[in-house]
Coordinates of C-alpha atoms and ligand atoms in Angstrom, one line a residue:
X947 CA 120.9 117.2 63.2
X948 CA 122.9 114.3 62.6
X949 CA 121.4 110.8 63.9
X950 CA 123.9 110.6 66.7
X951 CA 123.5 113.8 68.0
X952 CA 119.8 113.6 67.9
X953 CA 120.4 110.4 69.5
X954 CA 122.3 112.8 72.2
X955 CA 119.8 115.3 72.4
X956 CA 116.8 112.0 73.3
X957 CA 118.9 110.8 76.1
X958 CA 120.0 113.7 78.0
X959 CA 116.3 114.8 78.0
X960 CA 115.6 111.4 78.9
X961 CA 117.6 111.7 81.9
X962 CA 116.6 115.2 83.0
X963 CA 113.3 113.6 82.8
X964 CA 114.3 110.8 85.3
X965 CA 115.7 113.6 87.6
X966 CA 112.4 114.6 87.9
X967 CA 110.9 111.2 88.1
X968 CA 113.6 110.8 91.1
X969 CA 112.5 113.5 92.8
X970 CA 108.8 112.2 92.4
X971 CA 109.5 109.1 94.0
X972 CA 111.5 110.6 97.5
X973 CA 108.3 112.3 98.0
X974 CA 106.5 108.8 97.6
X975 CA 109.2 107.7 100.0
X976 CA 108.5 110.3 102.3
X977 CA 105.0 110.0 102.3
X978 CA 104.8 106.0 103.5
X979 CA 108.2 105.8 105.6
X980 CA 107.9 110.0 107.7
X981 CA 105.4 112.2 106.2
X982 CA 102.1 113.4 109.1
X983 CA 99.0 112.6 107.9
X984 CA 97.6 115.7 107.9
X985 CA 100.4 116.4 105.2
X986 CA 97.9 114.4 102.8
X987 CA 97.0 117.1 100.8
X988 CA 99.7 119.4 100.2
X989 CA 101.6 116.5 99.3
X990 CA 98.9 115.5 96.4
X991 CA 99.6 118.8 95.0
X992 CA 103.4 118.7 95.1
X993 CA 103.1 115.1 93.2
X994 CA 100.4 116.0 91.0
X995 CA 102.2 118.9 89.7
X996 CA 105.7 117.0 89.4
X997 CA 103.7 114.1 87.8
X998 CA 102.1 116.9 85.1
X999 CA 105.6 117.9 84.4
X1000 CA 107.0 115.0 83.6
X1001 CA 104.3 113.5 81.7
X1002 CA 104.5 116.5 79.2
X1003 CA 108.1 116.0 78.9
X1004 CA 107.4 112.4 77.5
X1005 CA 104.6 113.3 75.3
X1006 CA 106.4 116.3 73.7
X1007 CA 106.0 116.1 69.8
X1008 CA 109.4 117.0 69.0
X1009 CA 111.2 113.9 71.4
X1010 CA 107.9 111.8 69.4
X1011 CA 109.7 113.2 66.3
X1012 CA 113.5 112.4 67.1
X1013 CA 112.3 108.7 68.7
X1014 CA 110.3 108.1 64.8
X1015 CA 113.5 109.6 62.9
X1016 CA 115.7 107.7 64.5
X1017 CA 113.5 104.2 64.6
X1018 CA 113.6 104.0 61.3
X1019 CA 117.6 103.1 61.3
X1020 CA 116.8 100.7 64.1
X1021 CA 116.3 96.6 63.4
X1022 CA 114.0 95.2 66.5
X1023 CA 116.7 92.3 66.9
X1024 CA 119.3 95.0 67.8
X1025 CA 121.1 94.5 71.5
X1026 CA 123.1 97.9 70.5
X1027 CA 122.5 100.5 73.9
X1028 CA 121.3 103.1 71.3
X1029 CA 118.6 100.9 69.6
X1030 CA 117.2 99.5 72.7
X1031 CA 116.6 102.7 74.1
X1032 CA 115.5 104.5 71.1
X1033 CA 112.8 101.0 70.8
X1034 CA 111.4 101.0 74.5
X1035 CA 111.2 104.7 74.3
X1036 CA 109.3 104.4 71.0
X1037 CA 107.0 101.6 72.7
X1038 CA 106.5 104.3 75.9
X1039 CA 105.9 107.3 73.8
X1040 CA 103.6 105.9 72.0
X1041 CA 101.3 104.9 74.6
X1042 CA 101.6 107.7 76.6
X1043 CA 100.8 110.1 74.3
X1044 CA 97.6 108.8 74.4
X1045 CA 96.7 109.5 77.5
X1046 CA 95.5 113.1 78.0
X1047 CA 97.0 115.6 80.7
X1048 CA 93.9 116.2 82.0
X1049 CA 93.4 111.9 82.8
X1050 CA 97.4 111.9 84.3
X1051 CA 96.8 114.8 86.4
X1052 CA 93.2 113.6 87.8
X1053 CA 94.8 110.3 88.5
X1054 CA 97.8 111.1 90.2
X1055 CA 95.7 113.2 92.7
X1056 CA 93.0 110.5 93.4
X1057 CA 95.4 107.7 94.0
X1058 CA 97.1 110.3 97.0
X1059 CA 93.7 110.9 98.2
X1060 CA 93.0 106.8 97.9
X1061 CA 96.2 106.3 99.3
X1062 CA 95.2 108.2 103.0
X1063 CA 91.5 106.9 102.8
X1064 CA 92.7 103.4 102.3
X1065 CA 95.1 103.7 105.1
X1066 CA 91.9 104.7 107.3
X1067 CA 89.8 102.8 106.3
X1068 CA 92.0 99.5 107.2
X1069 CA 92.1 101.2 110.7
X1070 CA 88.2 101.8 111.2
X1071 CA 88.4 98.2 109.5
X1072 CA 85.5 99.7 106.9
X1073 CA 85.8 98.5 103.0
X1074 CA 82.8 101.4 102.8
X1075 CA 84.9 104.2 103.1
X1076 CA 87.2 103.1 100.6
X1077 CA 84.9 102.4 98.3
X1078 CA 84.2 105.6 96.3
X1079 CA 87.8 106.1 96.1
X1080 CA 88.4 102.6 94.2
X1081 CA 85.3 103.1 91.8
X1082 CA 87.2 106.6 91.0
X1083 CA 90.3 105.0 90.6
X1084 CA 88.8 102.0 88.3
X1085 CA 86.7 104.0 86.5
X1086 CA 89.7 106.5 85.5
X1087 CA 91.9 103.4 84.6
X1088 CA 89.0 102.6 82.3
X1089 CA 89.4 105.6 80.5
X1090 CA 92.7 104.7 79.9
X1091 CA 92.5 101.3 78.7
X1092 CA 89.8 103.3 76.6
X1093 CA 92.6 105.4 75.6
X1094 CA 95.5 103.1 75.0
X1095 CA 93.2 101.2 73.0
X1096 CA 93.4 97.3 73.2
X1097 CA 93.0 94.2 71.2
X1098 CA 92.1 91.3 73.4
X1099 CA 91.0 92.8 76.6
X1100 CA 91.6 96.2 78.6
X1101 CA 93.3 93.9 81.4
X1102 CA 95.8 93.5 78.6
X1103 CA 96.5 97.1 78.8
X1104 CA 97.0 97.5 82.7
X1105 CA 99.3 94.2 82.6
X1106 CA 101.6 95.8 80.0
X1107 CA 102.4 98.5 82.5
X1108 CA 104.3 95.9 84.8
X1109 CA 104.8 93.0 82.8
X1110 CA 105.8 94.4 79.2
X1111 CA 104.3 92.1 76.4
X1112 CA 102.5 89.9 78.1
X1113 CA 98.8 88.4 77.5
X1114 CA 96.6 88.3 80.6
X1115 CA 95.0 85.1 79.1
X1116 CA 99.0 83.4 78.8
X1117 CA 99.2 84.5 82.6
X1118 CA 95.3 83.0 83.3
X1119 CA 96.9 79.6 81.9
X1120 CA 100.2 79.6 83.9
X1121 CA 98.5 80.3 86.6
X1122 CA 95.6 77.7 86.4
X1123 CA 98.4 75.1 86.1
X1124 CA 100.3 76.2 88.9
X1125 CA 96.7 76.0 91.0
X1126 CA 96.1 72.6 89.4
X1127 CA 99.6 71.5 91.3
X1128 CA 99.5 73.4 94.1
X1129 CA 96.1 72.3 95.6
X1130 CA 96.8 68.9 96.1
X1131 CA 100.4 69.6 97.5
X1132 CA 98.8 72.0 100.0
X1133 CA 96.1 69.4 100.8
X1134 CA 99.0 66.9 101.3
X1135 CA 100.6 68.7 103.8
X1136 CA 97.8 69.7 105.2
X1137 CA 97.2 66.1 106.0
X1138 CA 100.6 65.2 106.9
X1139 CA 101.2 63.7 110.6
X1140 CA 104.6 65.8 110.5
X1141 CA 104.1 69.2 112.0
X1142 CA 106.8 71.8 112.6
X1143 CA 106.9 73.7 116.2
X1144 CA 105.8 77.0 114.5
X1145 CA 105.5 78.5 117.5
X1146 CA 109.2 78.9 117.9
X1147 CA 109.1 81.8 115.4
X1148 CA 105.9 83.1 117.6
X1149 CA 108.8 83.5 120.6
X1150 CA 109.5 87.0 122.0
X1151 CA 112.0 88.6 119.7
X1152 CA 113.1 92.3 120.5
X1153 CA 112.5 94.3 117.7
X1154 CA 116.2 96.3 118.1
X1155 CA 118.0 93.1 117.4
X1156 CA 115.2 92.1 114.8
X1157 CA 116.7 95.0 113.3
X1158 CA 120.4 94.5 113.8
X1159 CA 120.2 91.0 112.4
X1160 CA 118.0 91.8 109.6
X1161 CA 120.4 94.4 108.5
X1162 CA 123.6 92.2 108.8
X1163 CA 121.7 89.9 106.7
X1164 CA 120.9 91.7 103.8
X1165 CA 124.8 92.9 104.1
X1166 CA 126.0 89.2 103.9
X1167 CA 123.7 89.0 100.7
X1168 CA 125.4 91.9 99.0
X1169 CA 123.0 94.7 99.9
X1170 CA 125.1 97.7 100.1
X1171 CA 124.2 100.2 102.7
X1172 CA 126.5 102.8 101.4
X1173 CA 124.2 103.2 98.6
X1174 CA 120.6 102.1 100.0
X1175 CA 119.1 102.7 103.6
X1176 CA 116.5 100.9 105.7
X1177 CA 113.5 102.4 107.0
X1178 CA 109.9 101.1 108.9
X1179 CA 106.8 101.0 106.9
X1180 CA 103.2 99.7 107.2
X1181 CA 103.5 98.2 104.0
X1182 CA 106.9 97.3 102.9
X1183 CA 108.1 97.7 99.4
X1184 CA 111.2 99.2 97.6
X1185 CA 112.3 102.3 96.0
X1186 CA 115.1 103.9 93.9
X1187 CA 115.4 107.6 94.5
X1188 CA 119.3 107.7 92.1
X1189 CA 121.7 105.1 90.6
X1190 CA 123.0 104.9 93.9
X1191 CA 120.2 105.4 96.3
X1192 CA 118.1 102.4 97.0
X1193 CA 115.4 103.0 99.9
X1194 CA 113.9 99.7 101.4
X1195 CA 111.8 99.1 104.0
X1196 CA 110.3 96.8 106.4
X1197 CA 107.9 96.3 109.9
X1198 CA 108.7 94.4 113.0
X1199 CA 106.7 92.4 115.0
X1200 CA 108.1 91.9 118.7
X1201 CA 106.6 88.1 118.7
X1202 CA 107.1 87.0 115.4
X1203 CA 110.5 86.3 113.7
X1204 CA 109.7 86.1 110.0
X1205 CA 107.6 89.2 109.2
X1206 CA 110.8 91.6 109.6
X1207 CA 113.7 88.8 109.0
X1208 CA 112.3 87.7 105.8
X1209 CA 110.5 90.7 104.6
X1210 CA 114.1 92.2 105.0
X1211 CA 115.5 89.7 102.8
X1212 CA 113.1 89.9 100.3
X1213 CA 113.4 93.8 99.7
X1214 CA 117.1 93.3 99.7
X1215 CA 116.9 90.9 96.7
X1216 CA 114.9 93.8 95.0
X1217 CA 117.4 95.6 96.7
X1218 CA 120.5 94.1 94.9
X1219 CA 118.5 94.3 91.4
X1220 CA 118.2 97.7 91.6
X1221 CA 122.0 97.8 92.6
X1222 CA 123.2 95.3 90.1
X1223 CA 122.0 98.0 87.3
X1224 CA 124.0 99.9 85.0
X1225 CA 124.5 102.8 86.7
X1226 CA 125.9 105.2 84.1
X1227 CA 122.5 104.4 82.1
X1228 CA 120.3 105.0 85.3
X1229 CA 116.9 106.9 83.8
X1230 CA 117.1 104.9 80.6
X1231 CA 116.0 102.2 79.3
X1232 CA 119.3 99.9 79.3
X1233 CA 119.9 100.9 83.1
X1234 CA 116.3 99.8 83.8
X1235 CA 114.8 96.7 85.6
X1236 CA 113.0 94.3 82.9
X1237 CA 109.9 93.7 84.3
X1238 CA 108.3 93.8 87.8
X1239 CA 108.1 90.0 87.7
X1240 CA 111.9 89.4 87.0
X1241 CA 111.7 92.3 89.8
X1242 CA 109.8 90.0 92.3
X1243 CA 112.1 87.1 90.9
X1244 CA 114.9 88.4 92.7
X1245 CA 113.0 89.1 96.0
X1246 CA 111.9 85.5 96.1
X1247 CA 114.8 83.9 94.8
X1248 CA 116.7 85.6 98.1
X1249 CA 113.6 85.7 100.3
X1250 CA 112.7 82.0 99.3
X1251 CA 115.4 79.8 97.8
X1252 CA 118.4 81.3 99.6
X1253 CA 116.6 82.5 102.6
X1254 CA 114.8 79.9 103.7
X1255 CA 117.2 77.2 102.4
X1256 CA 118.4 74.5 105.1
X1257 CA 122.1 75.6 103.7
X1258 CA 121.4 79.2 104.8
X1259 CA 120.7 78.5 108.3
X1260 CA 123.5 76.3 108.7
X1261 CA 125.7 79.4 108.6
X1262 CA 123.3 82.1 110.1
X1263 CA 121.3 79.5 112.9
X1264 CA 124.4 80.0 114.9
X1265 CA 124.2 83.4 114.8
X1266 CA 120.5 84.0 115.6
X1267 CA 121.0 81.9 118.4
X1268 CA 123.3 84.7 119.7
X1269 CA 121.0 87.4 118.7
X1270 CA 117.9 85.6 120.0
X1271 CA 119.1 83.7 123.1
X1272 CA 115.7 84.0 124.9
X1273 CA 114.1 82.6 122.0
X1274 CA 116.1 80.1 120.1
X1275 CA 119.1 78.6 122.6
X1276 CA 117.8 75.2 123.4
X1277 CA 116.3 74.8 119.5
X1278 CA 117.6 72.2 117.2
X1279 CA 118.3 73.6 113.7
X1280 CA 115.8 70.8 112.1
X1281 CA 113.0 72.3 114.3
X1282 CA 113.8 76.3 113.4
X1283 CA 114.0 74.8 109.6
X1284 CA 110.9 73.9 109.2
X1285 CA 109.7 76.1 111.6
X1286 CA 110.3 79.1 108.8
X1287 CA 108.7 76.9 106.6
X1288 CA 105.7 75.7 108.2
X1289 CA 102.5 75.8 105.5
X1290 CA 99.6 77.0 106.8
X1291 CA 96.7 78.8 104.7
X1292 CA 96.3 82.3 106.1
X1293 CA 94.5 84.8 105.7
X1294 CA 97.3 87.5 104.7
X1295 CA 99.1 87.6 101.6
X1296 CA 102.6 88.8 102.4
X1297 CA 102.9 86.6 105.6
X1298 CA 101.6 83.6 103.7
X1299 CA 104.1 80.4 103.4
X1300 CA 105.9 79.8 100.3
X1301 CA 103.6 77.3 98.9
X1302 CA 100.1 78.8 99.8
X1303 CA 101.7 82.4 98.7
X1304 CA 100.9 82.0 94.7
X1305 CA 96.7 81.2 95.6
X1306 CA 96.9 84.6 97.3
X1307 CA 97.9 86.2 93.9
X1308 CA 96.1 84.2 92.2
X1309 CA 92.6 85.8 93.7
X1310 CA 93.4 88.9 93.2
X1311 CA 94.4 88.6 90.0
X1312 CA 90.9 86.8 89.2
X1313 CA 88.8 89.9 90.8
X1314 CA 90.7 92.1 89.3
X1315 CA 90.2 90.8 85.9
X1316 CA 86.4 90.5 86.8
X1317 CA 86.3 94.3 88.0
X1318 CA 87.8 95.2 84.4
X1319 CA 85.5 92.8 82.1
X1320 CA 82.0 94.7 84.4
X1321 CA 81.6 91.2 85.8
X1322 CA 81.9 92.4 89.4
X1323 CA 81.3 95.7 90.9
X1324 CA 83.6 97.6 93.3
X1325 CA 80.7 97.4 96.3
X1326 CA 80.6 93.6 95.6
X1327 CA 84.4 93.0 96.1
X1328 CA 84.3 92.3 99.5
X1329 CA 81.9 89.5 99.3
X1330 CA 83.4 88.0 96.1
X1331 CA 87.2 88.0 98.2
X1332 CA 85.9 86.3 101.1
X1333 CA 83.7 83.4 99.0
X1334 CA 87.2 83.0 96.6
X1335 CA 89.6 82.5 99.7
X1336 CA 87.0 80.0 101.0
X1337 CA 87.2 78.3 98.2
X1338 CA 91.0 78.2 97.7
X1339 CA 92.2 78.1 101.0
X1340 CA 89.4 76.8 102.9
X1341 CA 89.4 80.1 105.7
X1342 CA 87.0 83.0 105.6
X1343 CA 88.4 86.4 106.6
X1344 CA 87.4 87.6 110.0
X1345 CA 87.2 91.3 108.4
X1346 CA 88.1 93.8 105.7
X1347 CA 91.3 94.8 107.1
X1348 CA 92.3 91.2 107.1
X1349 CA 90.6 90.8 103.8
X1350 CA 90.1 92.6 101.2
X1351 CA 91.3 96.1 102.6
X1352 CA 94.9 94.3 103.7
X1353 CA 96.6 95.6 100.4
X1354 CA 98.4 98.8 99.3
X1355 CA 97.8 98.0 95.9
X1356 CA 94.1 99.1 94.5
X1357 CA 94.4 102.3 96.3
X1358 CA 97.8 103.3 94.7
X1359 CA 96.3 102.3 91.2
X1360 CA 98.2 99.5 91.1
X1361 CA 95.9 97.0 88.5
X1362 CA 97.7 94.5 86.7
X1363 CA 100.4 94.4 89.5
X1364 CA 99.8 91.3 91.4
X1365 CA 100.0 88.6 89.2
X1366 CA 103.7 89.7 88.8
X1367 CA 103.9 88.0 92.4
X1368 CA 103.5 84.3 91.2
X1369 CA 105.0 85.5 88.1
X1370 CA 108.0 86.0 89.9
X1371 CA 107.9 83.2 92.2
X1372 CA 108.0 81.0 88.9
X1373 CA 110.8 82.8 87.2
X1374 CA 112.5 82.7 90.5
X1375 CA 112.9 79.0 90.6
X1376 CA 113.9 79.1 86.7
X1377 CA 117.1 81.5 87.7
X1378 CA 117.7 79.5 90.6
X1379 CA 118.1 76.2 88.5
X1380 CA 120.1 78.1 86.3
X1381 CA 122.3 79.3 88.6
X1382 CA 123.1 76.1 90.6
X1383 CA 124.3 74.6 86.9
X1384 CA 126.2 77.0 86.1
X1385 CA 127.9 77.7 89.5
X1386 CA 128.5 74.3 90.7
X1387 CA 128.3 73.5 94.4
X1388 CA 125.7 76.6 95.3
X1389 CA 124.0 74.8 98.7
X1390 CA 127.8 74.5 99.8
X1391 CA 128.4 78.1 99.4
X1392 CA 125.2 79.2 101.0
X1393 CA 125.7 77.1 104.0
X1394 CA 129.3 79.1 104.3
X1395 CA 127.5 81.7 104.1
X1396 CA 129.3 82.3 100.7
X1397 CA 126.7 84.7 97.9
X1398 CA 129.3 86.6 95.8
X1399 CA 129.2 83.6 93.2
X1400 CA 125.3 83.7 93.2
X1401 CA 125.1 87.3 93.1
X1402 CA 127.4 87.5 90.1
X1403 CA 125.3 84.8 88.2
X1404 CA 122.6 87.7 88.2
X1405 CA 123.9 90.9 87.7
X1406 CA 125.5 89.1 84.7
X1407 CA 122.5 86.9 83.5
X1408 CA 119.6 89.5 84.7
X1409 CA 120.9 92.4 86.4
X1410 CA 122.9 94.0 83.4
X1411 CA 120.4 93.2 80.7
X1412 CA 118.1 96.2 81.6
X1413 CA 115.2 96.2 79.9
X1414 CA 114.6 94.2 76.5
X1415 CA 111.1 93.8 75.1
X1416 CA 109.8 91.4 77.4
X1417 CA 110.5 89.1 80.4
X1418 CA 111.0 86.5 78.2
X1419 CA 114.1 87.6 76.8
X1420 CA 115.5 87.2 79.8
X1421 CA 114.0 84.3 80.9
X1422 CA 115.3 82.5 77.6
X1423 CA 118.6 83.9 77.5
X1424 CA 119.5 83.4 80.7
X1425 CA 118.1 79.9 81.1
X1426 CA 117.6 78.6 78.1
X1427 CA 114.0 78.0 78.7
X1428 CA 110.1 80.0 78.4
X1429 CA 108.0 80.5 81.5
X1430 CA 107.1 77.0 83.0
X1431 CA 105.3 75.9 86.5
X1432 CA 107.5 72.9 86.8
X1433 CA 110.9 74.2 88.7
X1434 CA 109.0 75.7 91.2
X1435 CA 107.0 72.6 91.7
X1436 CA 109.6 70.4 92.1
X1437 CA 111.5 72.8 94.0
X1438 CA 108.6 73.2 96.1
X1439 CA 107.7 69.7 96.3
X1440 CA 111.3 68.4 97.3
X1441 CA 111.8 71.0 100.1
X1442 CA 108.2 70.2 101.6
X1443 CA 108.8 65.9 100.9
X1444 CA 112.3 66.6 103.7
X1445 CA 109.8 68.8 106.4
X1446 CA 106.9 67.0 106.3
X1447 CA 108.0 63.4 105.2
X1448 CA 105.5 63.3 102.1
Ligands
ZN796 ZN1 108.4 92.2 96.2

């Protein structure tokens, strides 16, 4: 075979493979948006087997053969289609085959059975029921990082999963500089005399026009519903089931306007990532999303900087006003403001304020790293979550369902995950700065309620890119500049100086 139709024959069984993958993750859909929970079980086999399938596909010898053949033609400075897939799918092969069929297979089929017992368990509000799943969970992603093999530490290994190429100690010293500046902002506001009315978004606000104005949102943003859907969810995330189906989800609350309203928002701007991809290269690696940090990036950036920007309300206050009249006819657009942007340390991570939001992640990733080195054991985790949010955030869970049972995460598998959360936020405010240069007079075009200029800025700058080796990449060539705390700081620090006068 010649190299270009071996290069062929690699991605069409590439994308058979992410047919099945596709098919995989409706039933994932299904399972947290329709499926009866009594389903629990048949469902675990229908995933396990699909997961089987497709994990034998990528570890077939003969694509490892084709992927080394043609790798050797390949420079790792190449931005060529071809050599950017055949590299990623090099890196991926390589790692995989390493896993056994036997550890996939176990895996998929405890995480399913984690999955329901962690969704009961949060209901009975009992971290003891959950427990044996997590230690089997841990201990099989042990035997992976066993494995995969690692230099540094097996964290390292779970990290690279979600954030390609990057060192859980270069995330440990981000992050202890973000918490460095965040804990005396947080502090200051805390002792600020200016307080926002936050109980204006505590008004009565019914859930069918919740819905209606969270969907007409996320249109004005660019979210196309012709190619993406909105559904209810305990948990609210976002999935891609084909190049142009993108699922997301959200969950109302009749007496609280930002759970739904933002939460909407925020899987939109994952939303419009997924849609802003290359299309005719969906199931490889050049039609793929970079990272799940530049992933959260663009939820935040929309959630966050757009979302709750003064300039955005100026165009959409108006318009709540008619969709909430009950709640929001006699209020000022100063009080609503800073009434979606009230800091407060909570107790639950995806309802927690902008500025208090990267502590949250920050504690999670802490335990989880201490779960992985044998520092802390699974049965201890509840006590060593409630002493770390005491210390950060000075409040001590009332339970385990608002504590450590309050995330989807651990019993999906997910380790390594979180600390794309702040990683995003931080990236976030790096695109946004970006952006604003480049485009001139953003705030004016948010405030007429104006995106297509913004949107375009990332599907050229981020969307498009795919997947090169690591976040960085992007972050450099898009702005110029590696991962830094600073942005976000000031960002954060000049939007909280207006609310609370510091
Ligand atoms: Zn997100």
């Amino acid at each position: 075979m010649t190299a270009k139709n071996t290069l062929q024959t690699l991605i069409d069984q590439t994308k058979e493979t992410a047919v099945l993958q596709s098919i995989e993750e409706l039933l994932n859909w299904d399972q947290r948006t329709q499926m009866p929970a009594k389903a629990a079980n048949y469902r675990a086999e229908q995933i396990t087997l699909l997961s089987g399938m497709i994990h034998q596909r990528t570890v077939d010898p003969r694509r490892g053969q084709y992927l080394t053949e043609l790798a050797e033609e390949v420079s790792s400075q190449s931005d060529h289609d071809g050599d950017v897939i055949v590299l990623r799918l090099l890196k991926q092969y390589e790692k995989e085959k390493k896993i056994p069929l036997r550890l996939v297979e176990e895996f998929s089929k405890a995480r399913v059975m984690a999955h329901q017992a962690w969704v009961d368990a949060r209901k009975a509000n009992r971290f003891s029921d959950f427990a044996p799943h997590l230690e089997t969970i841990v201990k099989l992603l042990r035997e992976k990082t066993d494995a995969i093999g690692f230099q540094e530490s097996a964290y390292d290994v779970l990290l690279d999963d979600y954030e390609p190429n990057t060192k859980s100690s270069d995330v440990a010293s981000v992050f202890s500089a973000l918490k460095a500046d965040l804990v005396p902002l947080i502090s200051e506001i805390g002792e600020s005399s200016c307080r926002p009315d936050s109980s204006i978004i505590r008004r009565p606000f019914p859930i069918a026009d919740q819905q209606t104005f969270g969907t007409s949102a996320a249109k004005a943003i660019g979210f196309d519903f012709e190619a993406g859907r909105l559904d209810i969810t305990h948990h609210p995330f976002c999935c891609t089931v084909g190049p142009k189906d993108c699922r997301i989800t959200t969950r109302y609350d009749k007496n609280y306007f930002n759970s739904a309203f933002f939460g909407i928002l925020h899987e939109a701007g994952h939303g419009l990532y997924e849609q802003g991809l290359r299309a005719d290269q969906f199931g490889l690696p050049t039609g793929e999303y970079c990272s799940l940090g530049i992933h959260e990036s663009q939820s935040r950036l929309w959630e966050n900087m757009v979302g709750r920007s003064k300039s955005f309300w100026k165009h959409f206050f108006p318009l709540a006003q008619n969709s909430f009249p009950q709640a929001l006819a006699n209020v000022p657009l100063d009080h609503f403001f800073g009434a979606v942007n009230d800091v407060k340390p909570s107790l639950i991570r995806v309802e927690a304020d902008e500025a208090t939001y990267s502590l949250h992640v920050i504690i999670r990733f802490e335990l989880e790293q201490a779960l992985f080195t044998g520092d802390l054991q699974v049965n201890d985790l509840p006590a060593a979550w409630n002493q770390k949010y005491q210390q950060a955030l000075g409040i001590h869970p009332d339970s385990d369902s608002n504590g450590v049972l309050q995330d989807v995460h651990w019993s999906e598998g997910l380790f390594g995950y979180f600390p794309t959360y702040a990683l995003g936020n931080l990236y976030a405010a790096q695109f946004f700065d970006s952006a604003a240069n480049a485009i001139g007079d953003l705030d004016l075009q948010i405030a007429k309620g104006e995106f297509v200029p913004l949107l375009n800025w990332l599907r050229s700058n981020v969307h498009q890119k795919g997947k090169p080796l690591s976040a960085s990449d992007i972050l450099q060539s898009a702005t110029g500049e590696s991962l830094s705390h600073q942005p976000m700081m000031t960002y954060l620090r000049e939007k909280y100086a207006e609310i609370y006068s510091l």
